[in-house]
């Protein structure tokens, strides 16, 4: 496939509305408490029939300090004793979850997220991975995609050395912005020296792919200031970059109330920063993977997109589409068989469930046939910027135009505006439509069509 992207300001301004990020379909808005531990256990045991590989996710919710922009499920604390109490339950949850799955199923993906996973000390990190290895079939030949989110302020060369020994081979480094004025406004003071020291340590230890996370739309950001950050980042040539849009939603996320709204760039200024960033990264040789993600052409994400094997899950884009995702820790979301399920959100609830030898699942959804079909359509569009209509018809035994009669009509407007081209054989997202892939996916979202209110951030 041709991996090119065009920034069309007029189109972006016309289509910039709220919409899902489609880390799942149906989205978490549709999860309900009628699907809980009992239902999850049934899906988990039945998944052993297909014997698909496993993907494991561990949520470590703690952070040493709170970043004001943050919308993650986290606990800001300097009390590291909390990690001891949490880890005790997480190790028990590993046992409870592992009992449901065939021990022979290989773990081809593993991810530690948060929060700040390196809030755990070295002994605790070793203990977590050792217990995981005792109960799940981890790969010891470095062929798995084992990744971790790193706050460079909470890691050093010894940390990186241990993580590599534990089996991690990929990491994402949180940076957001190097401008001191921006950092002060969002309460994340982080030097270039400590950031790049961690990156160089990771390369020395043999990490295969390093991603750097940046955010546009933060207070005091300008085109020039963000370009300076990009210049510094590109000097170290990360394999991947994630450029996230800051969504200011202080009514939902309390830390954001400490950001002075008058310091935020205007919508027009944000678009200027985004346009500069996209053009700058494309000129530097990176490929736009989609949904804020860029990668070098030879990185596994870019290769997977060209090969048609790219996938999207709750951690973003991934190269393993055939896994059942088993998520552990508070708030974490699993995808097992044709189901999604989420753990309880507070530490108190999580501890109570695990201490009672119960799984922590409190809500989820069992997908019906229509959900599975629409999920496949949306996944194809968001990962590959197109889909083969005959392939979908064959896979699901449908007449595409008849089944999606209303959607087919709505596609015409997208074609007239230059976002897509489509016919009886295919839907192809054009270079000018790639930044608006969420809008295109929304056409096939039946829940969004029925929704009385929007509960999502803007697409750009």
mmCIF file of C-alpha atoms in Angstrom, residues 7-384:
data_model
loop_
_atom_site.group_PDB
_atom_site.id
_atom_site.type_symbol
_atom_site.label_atom_id
_atom_site.label_comp_id
_atom_site.label_asym_id
_atom_site.label_seq_id
_atom_site.Cartn_x
_atom_site.Cartn_y
_atom_site.Cartn_z
ATOM 1 C CA UNK A 7 -2.901 17.841 5.526
ATOM 2 C CA UNK A 8 -6.006 19.583 4.134
ATOM 3 C CA UNK A 9 -6.895 22.423 6.521
ATOM 4 C CA UNK A 10 -10.344 23.037 5.034
ATOM 5 C CA UNK A 11 -11.335 19.378 5.369
ATOM 6 C CA UNK A 12 -9.990 19.145 8.908
ATOM 7 C CA UNK A 13 -11.900 22.220 10.038
ATOM 8 C CA UNK A 14 -15.128 20.899 8.507
ATOM 9 C CA UNK A 15 -14.797 17.402 9.958
ATOM 10 C CA UNK A 16 -13.261 18.212 13.353
ATOM 11 C CA UNK A 17 -15.948 16.883 15.680
ATOM 12 C CA UNK A 18 -16.033 14.505 18.635
ATOM 13 C CA UNK A 19 -15.637 10.793 18.008
ATOM 14 C CA UNK A 20 -14.221 7.513 19.392
ATOM 15 C CA UNK A 21 -10.585 6.501 19.100
ATOM 16 C CA UNK A 22 -11.691 2.923 18.310
ATOM 17 C CA UNK A 23 -9.256 1.094 20.545
ATOM 18 C CA UNK A 24 -12.246 -1.241 20.655
ATOM 19 C CA UNK A 25 -15.561 -1.698 18.914
ATOM 20 C CA UNK A 26 -18.009 -1.518 20.529
ATOM 21 C CA UNK A 27 -16.318 1.209 22.570
ATOM 22 C CA UNK A 28 -16.148 1.191 26.370
ATOM 23 C CA UNK A 29 -19.241 3.421 26.458
ATOM 24 C CA UNK A 30 -21.254 0.276 25.642
ATOM 25 C CA UNK A 31 -19.803 -1.837 28.465
ATOM 26 C CA UNK A 32 -22.387 -2.816 31.099
ATOM 27 C CA UNK A 33 -22.464 -4.601 34.450
ATOM 28 C CA UNK A 34 -24.592 -7.417 33.066
ATOM 29 C CA UNK A 35 -21.292 -8.801 31.767
ATOM 30 C CA UNK A 36 -19.031 -9.520 34.749
ATOM 31 C CA UNK A 37 -16.740 -12.214 36.154
ATOM 32 C CA UNK A 38 -19.055 -15.152 35.481
ATOM 33 C CA UNK A 39 -19.442 -14.268 31.814
ATOM 34 C CA UNK A 40 -15.730 -13.492 31.455
ATOM 35 C CA UNK A 41 -14.760 -16.906 32.849
ATOM 36 C CA UNK A 42 -16.975 -18.622 30.270
ATOM 37 C CA UNK A 43 -15.391 -16.705 27.380
ATOM 38 C CA UNK A 44 -11.882 -17.305 28.747
ATOM 39 C CA UNK A 45 -12.328 -21.064 29.006
ATOM 40 C CA UNK A 46 -13.975 -21.275 25.576
ATOM 41 C CA UNK A 47 -11.070 -19.352 24.040
ATOM 42 C CA UNK A 48 -8.822 -22.358 24.663
ATOM 43 C CA UNK A 49 -10.612 -24.179 21.846
ATOM 44 C CA UNK A 50 -9.164 -21.769 19.287
ATOM 45 C CA UNK A 51 -5.816 -21.858 21.102
ATOM 46 C CA UNK A 52 -4.851 -18.366 19.923
ATOM 47 C CA UNK A 53 -1.698 -16.718 21.290
ATOM 48 C CA UNK A 54 -2.079 -14.468 24.324
ATOM 49 C CA UNK A 55 -1.357 -10.807 24.887
ATOM 50 C CA UNK A 56 -0.874 -9.762 28.525
ATOM 51 C CA UNK A 57 -1.382 -6.242 29.873
ATOM 52 C CA UNK A 58 -0.489 -5.120 33.391
ATOM 53 C CA UNK A 59 -1.707 -1.794 34.736
ATOM 54 C CA UNK A 60 0.551 -0.121 37.320
ATOM 55 C CA UNK A 61 -1.479 2.924 38.399
ATOM 56 C CA UNK A 62 1.041 4.876 40.486
ATOM 57 C CA UNK A 63 2.904 8.061 39.607
ATOM 58 C CA UNK A 64 5.368 9.971 41.773
ATOM 59 C CA UNK A 65 3.911 13.313 40.669
ATOM 60 C CA UNK A 66 0.798 14.280 38.763
ATOM 61 C CA UNK A 67 1.059 15.793 35.278
ATOM 62 C CA UNK A 68 -1.755 18.305 34.954
ATOM 63 C CA UNK A 69 -2.705 17.223 31.412
ATOM 64 C CA UNK A 70 -3.115 13.567 32.370
ATOM 65 C CA UNK A 71 -6.374 11.703 31.678
ATOM 66 C CA UNK A 72 -5.076 8.246 32.628
ATOM 67 C CA UNK A 73 -6.296 6.066 35.477
ATOM 68 C CA UNK A 74 -3.557 6.741 38.012
ATOM 69 C CA UNK A 75 -2.762 7.373 41.679
ATOM 70 C CA UNK A 76 -0.301 10.204 42.325
ATOM 71 C CA UNK A 77 1.713 9.412 45.454
ATOM 72 C CA UNK A 78 5.226 9.424 46.881
ATOM 73 C CA UNK A 79 4.349 6.542 49.200
ATOM 74 C CA UNK A 80 6.073 3.579 47.563
ATOM 75 C CA UNK A 81 4.627 1.255 50.184
ATOM 76 C CA UNK A 82 1.421 1.390 48.130
ATOM 77 C CA UNK A 83 3.205 -0.547 45.406
ATOM 78 C CA UNK A 84 3.812 -3.419 47.857
ATOM 79 C CA UNK A 85 0.093 -3.707 48.608
ATOM 80 C CA UNK A 86 -0.845 -3.459 44.934
ATOM 81 C CA UNK A 87 1.744 -5.960 43.749
ATOM 82 C CA UNK A 88 0.545 -8.494 46.316
ATOM 83 C CA UNK A 89 -2.910 -8.441 44.681
ATOM 84 C CA UNK A 90 -1.585 -8.305 41.136
ATOM 85 C CA UNK A 91 0.449 -11.479 41.686
ATOM 86 C CA UNK A 92 -2.672 -13.181 43.017
ATOM 87 C CA UNK A 93 -4.680 -12.009 40.008
ATOM 88 C CA UNK A 94 -2.066 -13.566 37.726
ATOM 89 C CA UNK A 95 -2.763 -16.916 39.371
ATOM 90 C CA UNK A 96 -6.533 -16.480 39.068
ATOM 91 C CA UNK A 97 -6.338 -15.506 35.402
ATOM 92 C CA UNK A 98 -3.768 -18.121 34.409
ATOM 93 C CA UNK A 99 -6.006 -20.883 35.747
ATOM 94 C CA UNK A 100 -8.494 -20.093 32.961
ATOM 95 C CA UNK A 101 -6.090 -20.432 30.035
ATOM 96 C CA UNK A 102 -4.196 -23.354 28.520
ATOM 97 C CA UNK A 103 -0.607 -23.042 29.767
ATOM 98 C CA UNK A 104 0.712 -23.974 26.317
ATOM 99 C CA UNK A 105 -0.686 -20.842 24.664
ATOM 100 C CA UNK A 106 2.311 -18.613 23.881
ATOM 101 C CA UNK A 107 2.410 -14.997 25.067
ATOM 102 C CA UNK A 108 3.410 -13.157 21.896
ATOM 103 C CA UNK A 109 2.632 -9.707 23.338
ATOM 104 C CA UNK A 110 3.147 -8.236 26.785
ATOM 105 C CA UNK A 111 2.818 -4.660 27.988
ATOM 106 C CA UNK A 112 3.245 -2.795 31.280
ATOM 107 C CA UNK A 113 1.367 0.497 31.354
ATOM 108 C CA UNK A 114 0.071 3.013 33.849
ATOM 109 C CA UNK A 115 0.652 5.276 35.616
ATOM 110 C CA UNK A 116 4.360 4.721 35.763
ATOM 111 C CA UNK A 117 5.348 1.021 35.683
ATOM 112 C CA UNK A 118 8.826 1.861 36.966
ATOM 113 C CA UNK A 119 7.210 3.148 40.161
ATOM 114 C CA UNK A 120 7.929 -0.468 41.142
ATOM 115 C CA UNK A 121 11.465 -0.989 42.412
ATOM 116 C CA UNK A 122 13.836 -3.433 40.727
ATOM 117 C CA UNK A 123 12.998 -6.337 43.028
ATOM 118 C CA UNK A 124 9.273 -5.769 42.506
ATOM 119 C CA UNK A 125 9.654 -5.665 38.737
ATOM 120 C CA UNK A 126 11.623 -8.901 38.831
ATOM 121 C CA UNK A 127 8.971 -10.494 41.047
ATOM 122 C CA UNK A 128 6.145 -9.450 38.729
ATOM 123 C CA UNK A 129 7.814 -10.881 35.634
ATOM 124 C CA UNK A 130 8.944 -14.024 37.444
ATOM 125 C CA UNK A 131 5.405 -14.755 38.631
ATOM 126 C CA UNK A 132 4.081 -14.078 35.142
ATOM 127 C CA UNK A 133 6.595 -16.539 33.711
ATOM 128 C CA UNK A 134 5.583 -19.196 36.248
ATOM 129 C CA UNK A 135 1.935 -19.050 35.212
ATOM 130 C CA UNK A 136 2.025 -18.102 31.512
ATOM 131 C CA UNK A 137 4.060 -19.350 28.566
ATOM 132 C CA UNK A 138 6.391 -16.395 27.988
ATOM 133 C CA UNK A 139 8.717 -16.569 24.998
ATOM 134 C CA UNK A 140 12.404 -16.750 25.881
ATOM 135 C CA UNK A 141 13.784 -16.259 22.361
ATOM 136 C CA UNK A 142 13.099 -12.481 22.161
ATOM 137 C CA UNK A 143 10.536 -12.953 19.366
ATOM 138 C CA UNK A 144 7.659 -11.586 21.453
ATOM 139 C CA UNK A 145 6.556 -7.961 21.413
ATOM 140 C CA UNK A 146 7.243 -7.124 25.068
ATOM 141 C CA UNK A 147 6.915 -3.416 25.791
ATOM 142 C CA UNK A 148 6.823 -0.990 28.702
ATOM 143 C CA UNK A 149 5.942 2.674 29.217
ATOM 144 C CA UNK A 150 8.823 4.645 30.746
ATOM 145 C CA UNK A 151 8.943 7.989 32.534
ATOM 146 C CA UNK A 152 12.628 8.913 32.075
ATOM 147 C CA UNK A 153 12.539 10.720 35.416
ATOM 148 C CA UNK A 154 11.803 7.385 37.105
ATOM 149 C CA UNK A 155 14.424 5.188 35.408
ATOM 150 C CA UNK A 156 18.185 4.907 34.980
ATOM 151 C CA UNK A 157 20.702 2.590 33.316
ATOM 152 C CA UNK A 158 20.241 -0.075 36.004
ATOM 153 C CA UNK A 159 16.483 -0.027 35.475
ATOM 154 C CA UNK A 160 16.877 -0.435 31.725
ATOM 155 C CA UNK A 161 19.403 -3.253 32.146
ATOM 156 C CA UNK A 162 17.002 -5.195 34.365
ATOM 157 C CA UNK A 163 14.040 -4.624 32.045
ATOM 158 C CA UNK A 164 16.021 -6.038 29.138
ATOM 159 C CA UNK A 165 17.022 -9.043 31.228
ATOM 160 C CA UNK A 166 13.360 -9.573 32.095
ATOM 161 C CA UNK A 167 12.555 -9.841 28.387
ATOM 162 C CA UNK A 168 11.386 -6.371 27.378
ATOM 163 C CA UNK A 169 12.504 -5.348 23.895
ATOM 164 C CA UNK A 170 10.384 -2.260 23.223
ATOM 165 C CA UNK A 171 9.597 0.880 25.176
ATOM 166 C CA UNK A 172 7.786 4.175 24.901
ATOM 167 C CA UNK A 173 9.367 7.227 26.524
ATOM 168 C CA UNK A 174 7.098 9.971 27.804
ATOM 169 C CA UNK A 175 8.395 13.417 26.847
ATOM 170 C CA UNK A 176 5.378 15.573 25.841
ATOM 171 C CA UNK A 177 7.442 18.789 25.340
ATOM 172 C CA UNK A 178 10.958 19.985 26.141
ATOM 173 C CA UNK A 179 10.062 23.674 26.437
ATOM 174 C CA UNK A 180 10.653 24.757 30.087
ATOM 175 C CA UNK A 181 7.658 27.110 30.089
ATOM 176 C CA UNK A 182 5.344 24.352 28.851
ATOM 177 C CA UNK A 183 6.794 21.858 31.324
ATOM 178 C CA UNK A 184 6.217 24.200 34.253
ATOM 179 C CA UNK A 185 2.611 24.850 33.183
ATOM 180 C CA UNK A 186 1.802 21.115 33.146
ATOM 181 C CA UNK A 187 3.950 20.153 36.169
ATOM 182 C CA UNK A 188 6.313 17.875 34.266
ATOM 183 C CA UNK A 189 9.877 19.098 34.590
ATOM 184 C CA UNK A 190 12.075 16.803 32.531
ATOM 185 C CA UNK A 191 15.491 17.500 31.049
ATOM 186 C CA UNK A 192 16.763 16.377 27.688
ATOM 187 C CA UNK A 193 19.809 14.858 29.358
ATOM 188 C CA UNK A 194 17.849 12.459 31.601
ATOM 189 C CA UNK A 195 15.497 11.572 28.751
ATOM 190 C CA UNK A 196 18.178 10.728 26.231
ATOM 191 C CA UNK A 197 20.312 8.946 28.837
ATOM 192 C CA UNK A 198 17.487 6.427 29.224
ATOM 193 C CA UNK A 199 17.099 6.130 25.451
ATOM 194 C CA UNK A 200 20.798 5.505 24.937
ATOM 195 C CA UNK A 201 20.810 2.948 27.740
ATOM 196 C CA UNK A 202 17.931 1.140 26.019
ATOM 197 C CA UNK A 203 19.811 1.033 22.740
ATOM 198 C CA UNK A 204 22.945 -0.192 24.485
ATOM 199 C CA UNK A 205 20.965 -3.020 26.063
ATOM 200 C CA UNK A 206 19.442 -4.038 22.724
ATOM 201 C CA UNK A 207 15.883 -2.689 22.826
ATOM 202 C CA UNK A 208 14.609 -3.110 19.265
ATOM 203 C CA UNK A 209 12.084 -0.294 19.047
ATOM 204 C CA UNK A 210 11.847 2.953 21.011
ATOM 205 C CA UNK A 211 8.893 5.294 20.750
ATOM 206 C CA UNK A 212 8.757 8.865 22.043
ATOM 207 C CA UNK A 213 5.442 10.331 23.158
ATOM 208 C CA UNK A 214 4.698 14.007 22.545
ATOM 209 C CA UNK A 215 1.543 16.093 23.066
ATOM 210 C CA UNK A 216 0.365 19.059 21.010
ATOM 211 C CA UNK A 217 -2.087 21.623 22.356
ATOM 212 C CA UNK A 218 -0.430 22.167 25.748
ATOM 213 C CA UNK A 219 -0.260 25.625 27.381
ATOM 214 C CA UNK A 220 2.240 28.100 25.874
ATOM 215 C CA UNK A 221 2.987 25.847 22.888
ATOM 216 C CA UNK A 222 3.662 27.515 19.544
ATOM 217 C CA UNK A 223 4.750 26.242 16.170
ATOM 218 C CA UNK A 224 8.293 27.414 16.809
ATOM 219 C CA UNK A 225 8.546 26.008 20.334
ATOM 220 C CA UNK A 226 7.194 22.604 19.326
ATOM 221 C CA UNK A 227 9.469 22.515 16.289
ATOM 222 C CA UNK A 228 12.392 22.976 18.674
ATOM 223 C CA UNK A 229 11.216 19.925 20.629
ATOM 224 C CA UNK A 230 10.875 17.946 17.395
ATOM 225 C CA UNK A 231 14.396 18.938 16.345
ATOM 226 C CA UNK A 232 15.804 17.585 19.606
ATOM 227 C CA UNK A 233 13.804 14.363 19.358
ATOM 228 C CA UNK A 234 14.733 13.681 15.738
ATOM 229 C CA UNK A 235 18.416 13.990 16.555
ATOM 230 C CA UNK A 236 18.155 10.676 18.424
ATOM 231 C CA UNK A 237 16.099 9.045 15.626
ATOM 232 C CA UNK A 238 13.420 7.122 17.558
ATOM 233 C CA UNK A 239 11.875 4.242 15.641
ATOM 234 C CA UNK A 240 8.377 5.528 16.456
ATOM 235 C CA UNK A 241 6.679 8.733 17.528
ATOM 236 C CA UNK A 242 3.262 9.284 19.055
ATOM 237 C CA UNK A 243 1.933 12.835 18.734
ATOM 238 C CA UNK A 244 -1.164 13.039 20.919
ATOM 239 C CA UNK A 245 -3.809 15.734 20.875
ATOM 240 C CA UNK A 246 -4.339 17.331 24.283
ATOM 241 C CA UNK A 247 -8.069 17.258 25.034
ATOM 242 C CA UNK A 248 -8.872 19.804 27.748
ATOM 243 C CA UNK A 249 -11.729 18.245 29.727
ATOM 244 C CA UNK A 250 -11.380 19.636 33.270
ATOM 245 C CA UNK A 251 -14.875 18.555 34.286
ATOM 246 C CA UNK A 252 -13.847 14.928 33.724
ATOM 247 C CA UNK A 253 -10.191 15.023 34.817
ATOM 248 C CA UNK A 254 -9.435 16.976 37.985
ATOM 249 C CA UNK A 255 -5.693 17.559 37.382
ATOM 250 C CA UNK A 256 -6.568 19.535 34.246
ATOM 251 C CA UNK A 257 -8.292 22.145 36.424
ATOM 252 C CA UNK A 258 -4.824 23.333 37.420
ATOM 253 C CA UNK A 259 -4.082 24.356 33.834
ATOM 254 C CA UNK A 260 -4.763 28.008 33.061
ATOM 255 C CA UNK A 261 -7.124 27.908 30.061
ATOM 256 C CA UNK A 262 -5.952 31.312 28.844
ATOM 257 C CA UNK A 263 -2.490 29.777 28.303
ATOM 258 C CA UNK A 264 -3.813 27.123 25.902
ATOM 259 C CA UNK A 265 -3.321 27.600 22.145
ATOM 260 C CA UNK A 266 -6.436 28.415 20.168
ATOM 261 C CA UNK A 267 -7.959 25.714 17.934
ATOM 262 C CA UNK A 268 -6.388 27.435 14.931
ATOM 263 C CA UNK A 269 -2.976 27.523 16.612
ATOM 264 C CA UNK A 270 -3.279 23.816 17.479
ATOM 265 C CA UNK A 271 -3.952 23.017 13.849
ATOM 266 C CA UNK A 272 -0.909 25.055 12.835
ATOM 267 C CA UNK A 273 1.230 23.005 15.232
ATOM 268 C CA UNK A 274 -0.253 19.765 13.939
ATOM 269 C CA UNK A 275 0.270 20.700 10.295
ATOM 270 C CA UNK A 276 3.875 21.680 10.941
ATOM 271 C CA UNK A 277 4.469 18.451 12.875
ATOM 272 C CA UNK A 278 3.019 16.167 10.216
ATOM 273 C CA UNK A 279 4.900 17.807 7.377
ATOM 274 C CA UNK A 280 8.100 17.892 9.421
ATOM 275 C CA UNK A 281 7.971 14.197 10.295
ATOM 276 C CA UNK A 282 7.009 13.126 6.776
ATOM 277 C CA UNK A 283 9.916 15.186 5.398
ATOM 278 C CA UNK A 284 12.176 13.471 7.936
ATOM 279 C CA UNK A 285 11.246 10.103 6.424
ATOM 280 C CA UNK A 286 8.641 8.863 8.916
ATOM 281 C CA UNK A 287 5.449 7.127 7.822
ATOM 282 C CA UNK A 288 2.062 8.180 9.188
ATOM 283 C CA UNK A 289 0.632 4.955 10.625
ATOM 284 C CA UNK A 290 -2.592 6.609 11.724
ATOM 285 C CA UNK A 291 -4.215 8.009 14.868
ATOM 286 C CA UNK A 292 -1.236 10.099 16.054
ATOM 287 C CA UNK A 293 1.373 7.386 15.317
ATOM 288 C CA UNK A 294 4.446 7.706 13.094
ATOM 289 C CA UNK A 295 7.168 5.143 12.409
ATOM 290 C CA UNK A 296 10.280 4.696 10.325
ATOM 291 C CA UNK A 297 9.533 2.810 7.092
ATOM 292 C CA UNK A 298 11.461 -0.266 8.265
ATOM 293 C CA UNK A 299 9.834 -0.361 11.718
ATOM 294 C CA UNK A 300 7.561 -3.338 12.403
ATOM 295 C CA UNK A 301 4.459 -1.107 12.557
ATOM 296 C CA UNK A 302 5.069 0.308 9.087
ATOM 297 C CA UNK A 303 5.907 -3.127 7.713
ATOM 298 C CA UNK A 304 2.767 -4.626 9.282
ATOM 299 C CA UNK A 305 0.640 -1.889 7.739
ATOM 300 C CA UNK A 306 2.088 -2.566 4.295
ATOM 301 C CA UNK A 307 1.584 -6.308 4.778
ATOM 302 C CA UNK A 308 -2.003 -5.960 5.987
ATOM 303 C CA UNK A 309 -1.273 -7.429 9.432
ATOM 304 C CA UNK A 310 -1.506 -4.257 11.550
ATOM 305 C CA UNK A 311 -3.993 -4.304 14.428
ATOM 306 C CA UNK A 312 -5.337 -1.854 16.992
ATOM 307 C CA UNK A 313 -6.008 -2.490 20.676
ATOM 308 C CA UNK A 314 -6.185 -0.580 23.957
ATOM 309 C CA UNK A 315 -2.461 0.180 23.867
ATOM 310 C CA UNK A 316 -2.641 1.578 20.313
ATOM 311 C CA UNK A 317 -1.361 -0.049 17.123
ATOM 312 C CA UNK A 318 0.160 -3.536 17.324
ATOM 313 C CA UNK A 319 1.559 -6.169 15.000
ATOM 314 C CA UNK A 320 -0.261 -9.197 16.463
ATOM 315 C CA UNK A 321 -3.933 -9.309 15.468
ATOM 316 C CA UNK A 322 -4.683 -12.876 16.495
ATOM 317 C CA UNK A 323 -4.229 -12.625 20.279
ATOM 318 C CA UNK A 324 -6.640 -12.863 23.165
ATOM 319 C CA UNK A 325 -5.799 -9.915 25.420
ATOM 320 C CA UNK A 326 -5.741 -10.713 29.146
ATOM 321 C CA UNK A 327 -5.508 -7.481 31.146
ATOM 322 C CA UNK A 328 -4.668 -7.370 34.835
ATOM 323 C CA UNK A 329 -4.673 -4.641 37.454
ATOM 324 C CA UNK A 330 -7.249 -2.009 38.336
ATOM 325 C CA UNK A 331 -9.238 -0.459 35.426
ATOM 326 C CA UNK A 332 -7.579 -2.720 32.822
ATOM 327 C CA UNK A 333 -9.599 -3.966 29.823
ATOM 328 C CA UNK A 334 -9.419 -7.460 28.329
ATOM 329 C CA UNK A 335 -10.461 -8.746 24.898
ATOM 330 C CA UNK A 336 -11.109 -12.480 25.018
ATOM 331 C CA UNK A 337 -12.977 -14.161 22.203
ATOM 332 C CA UNK A 338 -15.898 -12.009 21.093
ATOM 333 C CA UNK A 339 -15.997 -10.077 24.353
ATOM 334 C CA UNK A 340 -14.542 -7.122 26.208
ATOM 335 C CA UNK A 341 -14.329 -6.828 29.972
ATOM 336 C CA UNK A 342 -13.008 -4.271 32.438
ATOM 337 C CA UNK A 343 -11.678 -4.552 35.980
ATOM 338 C CA UNK A 344 -12.982 -2.420 38.849
ATOM 339 C CA UNK A 345 -11.548 1.092 38.928
ATOM 340 C CA UNK A 346 -10.638 1.861 42.551
ATOM 341 C CA UNK A 347 -7.866 0.245 44.541
ATOM 342 C CA UNK A 348 -10.273 -0.520 47.383
ATOM 343 C CA UNK A 349 -12.615 -2.455 45.087
ATOM 344 C CA UNK A 350 -9.708 -4.208 43.390
ATOM 345 C CA UNK A 351 -8.152 -5.295 46.683
ATOM 346 C CA UNK A 352 -11.497 -6.527 48.016
ATOM 347 C CA UNK A 353 -12.167 -8.672 44.946
ATOM 348 C CA UNK A 354 -8.721 -10.245 44.836
ATOM 349 C CA UNK A 355 -8.587 -10.783 48.613
ATOM 350 C CA UNK A 356 -11.837 -12.715 48.217
ATOM 351 C CA UNK A 357 -10.210 -14.889 45.517
ATOM 352 C CA UNK A 358 -12.462 -13.348 42.861
ATOM 353 C CA UNK A 359 -11.647 -11.890 39.469
ATOM 354 C CA UNK A 360 -11.922 -8.102 39.408
ATOM 355 C CA UNK A 361 -14.118 -7.884 36.289
ATOM 356 C CA UNK A 362 -17.137 -5.643 36.908
ATOM 357 C CA UNK A 363 -18.430 -4.783 33.434
ATOM 358 C CA UNK A 364 -18.012 -5.663 29.780
ATOM 359 C CA UNK A 365 -19.873 -6.707 26.657
ATOM 360 C CA UNK A 366 -20.475 -9.866 24.648
ATOM 361 C CA UNK A 367 -20.300 -9.020 20.947
ATOM 362 C CA UNK A 368 -23.145 -10.056 18.677
ATOM 363 C CA UNK A 369 -22.674 -10.920 14.992
ATOM 364 C CA UNK A 370 -23.248 -7.331 13.903
ATOM 365 C CA UNK A 371 -20.637 -6.088 16.394
ATOM 366 C CA UNK A 372 -18.047 -8.543 15.058
ATOM 367 C CA UNK A 373 -18.756 -7.516 11.472
ATOM 368 C CA UNK A 374 -18.587 -3.786 12.175
ATOM 369 C CA UNK A 375 -15.461 -4.259 14.286
ATOM 370 C CA UNK A 376 -13.744 -5.902 11.326
ATOM 371 C CA UNK A 377 -14.775 -3.097 8.974
ATOM 372 C CA UNK A 378 -13.580 -0.405 11.387
ATOM 373 C CA UNK A 379 -10.331 -2.272 12.114
ATOM 374 C CA UNK A 380 -9.554 -2.579 8.406
ATOM 375 C CA UNK A 381 -10.190 1.125 7.834
ATOM 376 C CA UNK A 382 -8.278 2.402 10.855
ATOM 377 C CA UNK A 383 -5.286 0.101 10.362
ATOM 378 C CA UNK A 384 -5.006 -0.176 6.579
#
